[in-house]
Tab-separated table of C-alpha atoms in Angstrom:
chain	number	residue	atom	x	y	z
A	1	UNK	CA	-47.369	15.851	3.768
A	2	UNK	CA	-44.612	15.979	6.425
A	3	UNK	CA	-45.268	12.338	7.283
A	4	UNK	CA	-44.765	11.353	3.609
A	5	UNK	CA	-41.492	13.370	3.515
A	6	UNK	CA	-40.267	11.520	6.605
A	7	UNK	CA	-41.102	8.179	4.996
A	8	UNK	CA	-39.317	9.171	1.799
A	9	UNK	CA	-36.266	10.309	3.766
A	10	UNK	CA	-36.243	7.089	5.801
A	11	UNK	CA	-36.583	5.008	2.639
A	12	UNK	CA	-33.666	6.893	1.038
A	13	UNK	CA	-31.542	6.383	4.166
A	14	UNK	CA	-32.350	2.666	4.250
A	15	UNK	CA	-31.443	2.349	0.566
A	16	UNK	CA	-28.149	4.156	1.109
A	17	UNK	CA	-27.367	2.017	4.140
A	18	UNK	CA	-28.066	-1.128	2.101
A	19	UNK	CA	-25.686	0.094	-0.624
A	20	UNK	CA	-22.923	0.863	1.885
A	21	UNK	CA	-23.468	-2.468	3.627
A	22	UNK	CA	-23.237	-4.326	0.298
A	23	UNK	CA	-20.003	-2.490	-0.552
A	24	UNK	CA	-18.554	-3.352	2.847
A	25	UNK	CA	-19.596	-6.996	2.521
A	26	UNK	CA	-17.909	-7.280	-0.897
A	27	UNK	CA	-14.794	-5.592	0.480
A	28	UNK	CA	-14.657	-7.846	3.547
A	29	UNK	CA	-15.263	-10.982	1.513
A	30	UNK	CA	-12.259	-10.164	-0.667
A	31	UNK	CA	-9.926	-9.557	2.284
A	32	UNK	CA	-8.999	-13.222	2.731
A	33	UNK	CA	-7.998	-13.498	-0.916
A	34	UNK	CA	-6.093	-10.215	-0.707
A	35	UNK	CA	-4.247	-11.355	2.406
A	36	UNK	CA	-3.263	-14.588	0.651
A	37	UNK	CA	-1.976	-12.645	-2.361
A	38	UNK	CA	0.002	-10.270	-0.122
A	39	UNK	CA	1.522	-13.180	1.800
A	40	UNK	CA	2.601	-14.789	-1.470
A	41	UNK	CA	3.933	-11.605	-3.074
A	42	UNK	CA	7.629	-11.775	-3.887
A	43	UNK	CA	9.759	-9.409	-5.874
A	44	UNK	CA	13.204	-10.178	-7.239
A	45	UNK	CA	15.935	-7.893	-8.544
A	46	UNK	CA	19.379	-8.714	-9.815
A	47	UNK	CA	22.492	-6.840	-10.782
A	48	UNK	CA	23.152	-6.154	-14.462
A	49	UNK	CA	25.863	-8.812	-14.493
A	50	UNK	CA	23.601	-11.336	-12.755
A	51	UNK	CA	26.043	-12.034	-9.925
A	52	UNK	CA	23.620	-10.909	-7.206
A	53	UNK	CA	19.922	-11.752	-6.980
A	54	UNK	CA	17.734	-10.563	-4.088
A	55	UNK	CA	14.135	-11.581	-3.377
A	56	UNK	CA	11.928	-9.722	-0.899
A	57	UNK	CA	8.417	-10.220	0.455
A	58	UNK	CA	5.516	-7.759	0.397
A	59	UNK	CA	7.048	-5.802	3.276
A	60	UNK	CA	10.376	-5.504	1.515
A	61	UNK	CA	12.096	-7.982	3.836
A	62	UNK	CA	14.869	-10.004	2.271
A	63	UNK	CA	13.696	-13.621	1.988
A	64	UNK	CA	16.289	-15.014	-0.408
A	65	UNK	CA	19.720	-13.941	-1.599
A	66	UNK	CA	21.728	-15.616	-4.327
A	67	UNK	CA	25.383	-14.784	-4.830
A	68	UNK	CA	27.309	-16.191	-7.729
A	69	UNK	CA	30.470	-17.912	-6.456
A	70	UNK	CA	32.617	-15.303	-8.216
A	71	UNK	CA	30.744	-12.301	-6.763
A	72	UNK	CA	33.147	-11.708	-3.845
A	73	UNK	CA	36.134	-11.916	-6.142
A	74	UNK	CA	34.482	-9.632	-8.736
A	75	UNK	CA	33.297	-6.971	-6.278
A	76	UNK	CA	35.377	-7.242	-3.126
A	77	UNK	CA	33.707	-7.253	0.294
A	78	UNK	CA	32.734	-3.569	0.593
A	79	UNK	CA	31.432	-3.262	-2.976
A	80	UNK	CA	29.588	-6.589	-2.667
A	81	UNK	CA	27.787	-5.346	0.446
A	82	UNK	CA	26.862	-2.112	-1.353
A	83	UNK	CA	25.539	-3.999	-4.398
A	84	UNK	CA	23.512	-6.372	-2.203
A	85	UNK	CA	21.955	-3.355	-0.467
A	86	UNK	CA	21.139	-1.607	-3.769
A	87	UNK	CA	19.727	-4.761	-5.328
A	88	UNK	CA	17.581	-5.473	-2.275
A	89	UNK	CA	16.305	-1.865	-2.309
A	90	UNK	CA	15.256	-2.226	-5.966
A	91	UNK	CA	13.421	-5.447	-5.159
A	92	UNK	CA	11.710	-3.745	-2.189
A	93	UNK	CA	10.618	-0.827	-4.382
A	94	UNK	CA	9.085	-3.258	-6.873
A	95	UNK	CA	7.367	-5.114	-4.011
A	96	UNK	CA	5.903	-1.808	-2.821
A	97	UNK	CA	4.480	-1.218	-6.287
A	98	UNK	CA	2.993	-4.718	-6.191
A	99	UNK	CA	1.383	-4.081	-2.805
A	100	UNK	CA	-0.024	-0.779	-4.069
A	101	UNK	CA	-1.473	-2.519	-7.127
A	102	UNK	CA	-3.114	-5.197	-4.989
A	103	UNK	CA	-4.468	-2.688	-2.481
A	104	UNK	CA	-5.854	-0.475	-5.246
A	105	UNK	CA	-8.328	-3.279	-5.918
A	106	UNK	CA	-9.980	-2.657	-2.554
A	107	UNK	CA	-9.131	0.928	-1.606
A	108	UNK	CA	-11.103	3.799	-3.099
A	109	UNK	CA	-9.266	5.695	-5.834
A	110	UNK	CA	-7.481	8.730	-4.436
A	111	UNK	CA	-7.810	7.552	-0.840
A	112	UNK	CA	-5.244	8.682	1.679
A	113	UNK	CA	-4.420	5.073	2.515
A	114	UNK	CA	-3.619	4.275	-1.114
A	115	UNK	CA	-1.445	7.380	-1.374
A	116	UNK	CA	0.311	6.456	1.879
A	117	UNK	CA	1.206	3.046	0.450
A	118	UNK	CA	2.752	4.758	-2.551
A	119	UNK	CA	4.586	7.587	-0.764
A	120	UNK	CA	5.044	6.379	2.832
A	121	UNK	CA	3.968	9.900	3.908
A	122	UNK	CA	1.569	9.512	6.831
A	123	UNK	CA	0.279	13.076	6.375
A	124	UNK	CA	-1.514	12.091	3.161
A	125	UNK	CA	-3.859	9.871	5.176
A	126	UNK	CA	-4.940	12.872	7.224
A	127	UNK	CA	-5.350	15.529	4.509
A	128	UNK	CA	-9.044	14.896	3.896
A	129	UNK	CA	-9.804	15.002	7.621
A	130	UNK	CA	-7.552	18.030	8.088
A	131	UNK	CA	-9.608	19.833	5.442
A	132	UNK	CA	-12.904	18.880	7.078
A	133	UNK	CA	-11.652	19.963	10.506
A	134	UNK	CA	-9.988	23.128	9.226
A	135	UNK	CA	-6.625	21.975	10.561
A	136	UNK	CA	-3.455	23.106	8.871
A	137	UNK	CA	-0.423	21.158	10.065
A	138	UNK	CA	2.800	23.019	10.602
A	139	UNK	CA	5.407	22.283	7.964
A	140	UNK	CA	8.721	21.067	9.303
A	141	UNK	CA	11.824	23.132	8.694
A	142	UNK	CA	12.945	22.662	5.115
A	143	UNK	CA	9.424	22.057	3.728
A	144	UNK	CA	7.296	18.934	3.531
A	145	UNK	CA	8.902	15.644	4.617
């Protein structure tokens, strides 16, 4: 009887391993396509008046900036710089949402990595492991970051 139980347990383990391996293979196969999509991701934002248009890549880096010829006259140097910064930040926020949407296709729902992409809080990646290990991180002064 014990020998049959061992065989059943081994069979169940082999089946589970095969399932996990298949999941990993599908995930890995899709990585090239995901990387291509991330490399091509662009997000553009513009001011309400259309005088400033900023385009960023998946990492939020400015890759293209369009200024209407009248933008310096309309805003002045200091205000123009401020508007460029705000517009670029809006484009970067939209790019972050795009990255999160793409990554959600391969990351498990509710995973710490997916939450990190959304919040940029590195502690969220460790919460599950902290719970398993019984670790409770100290909160910084003023609450959570």
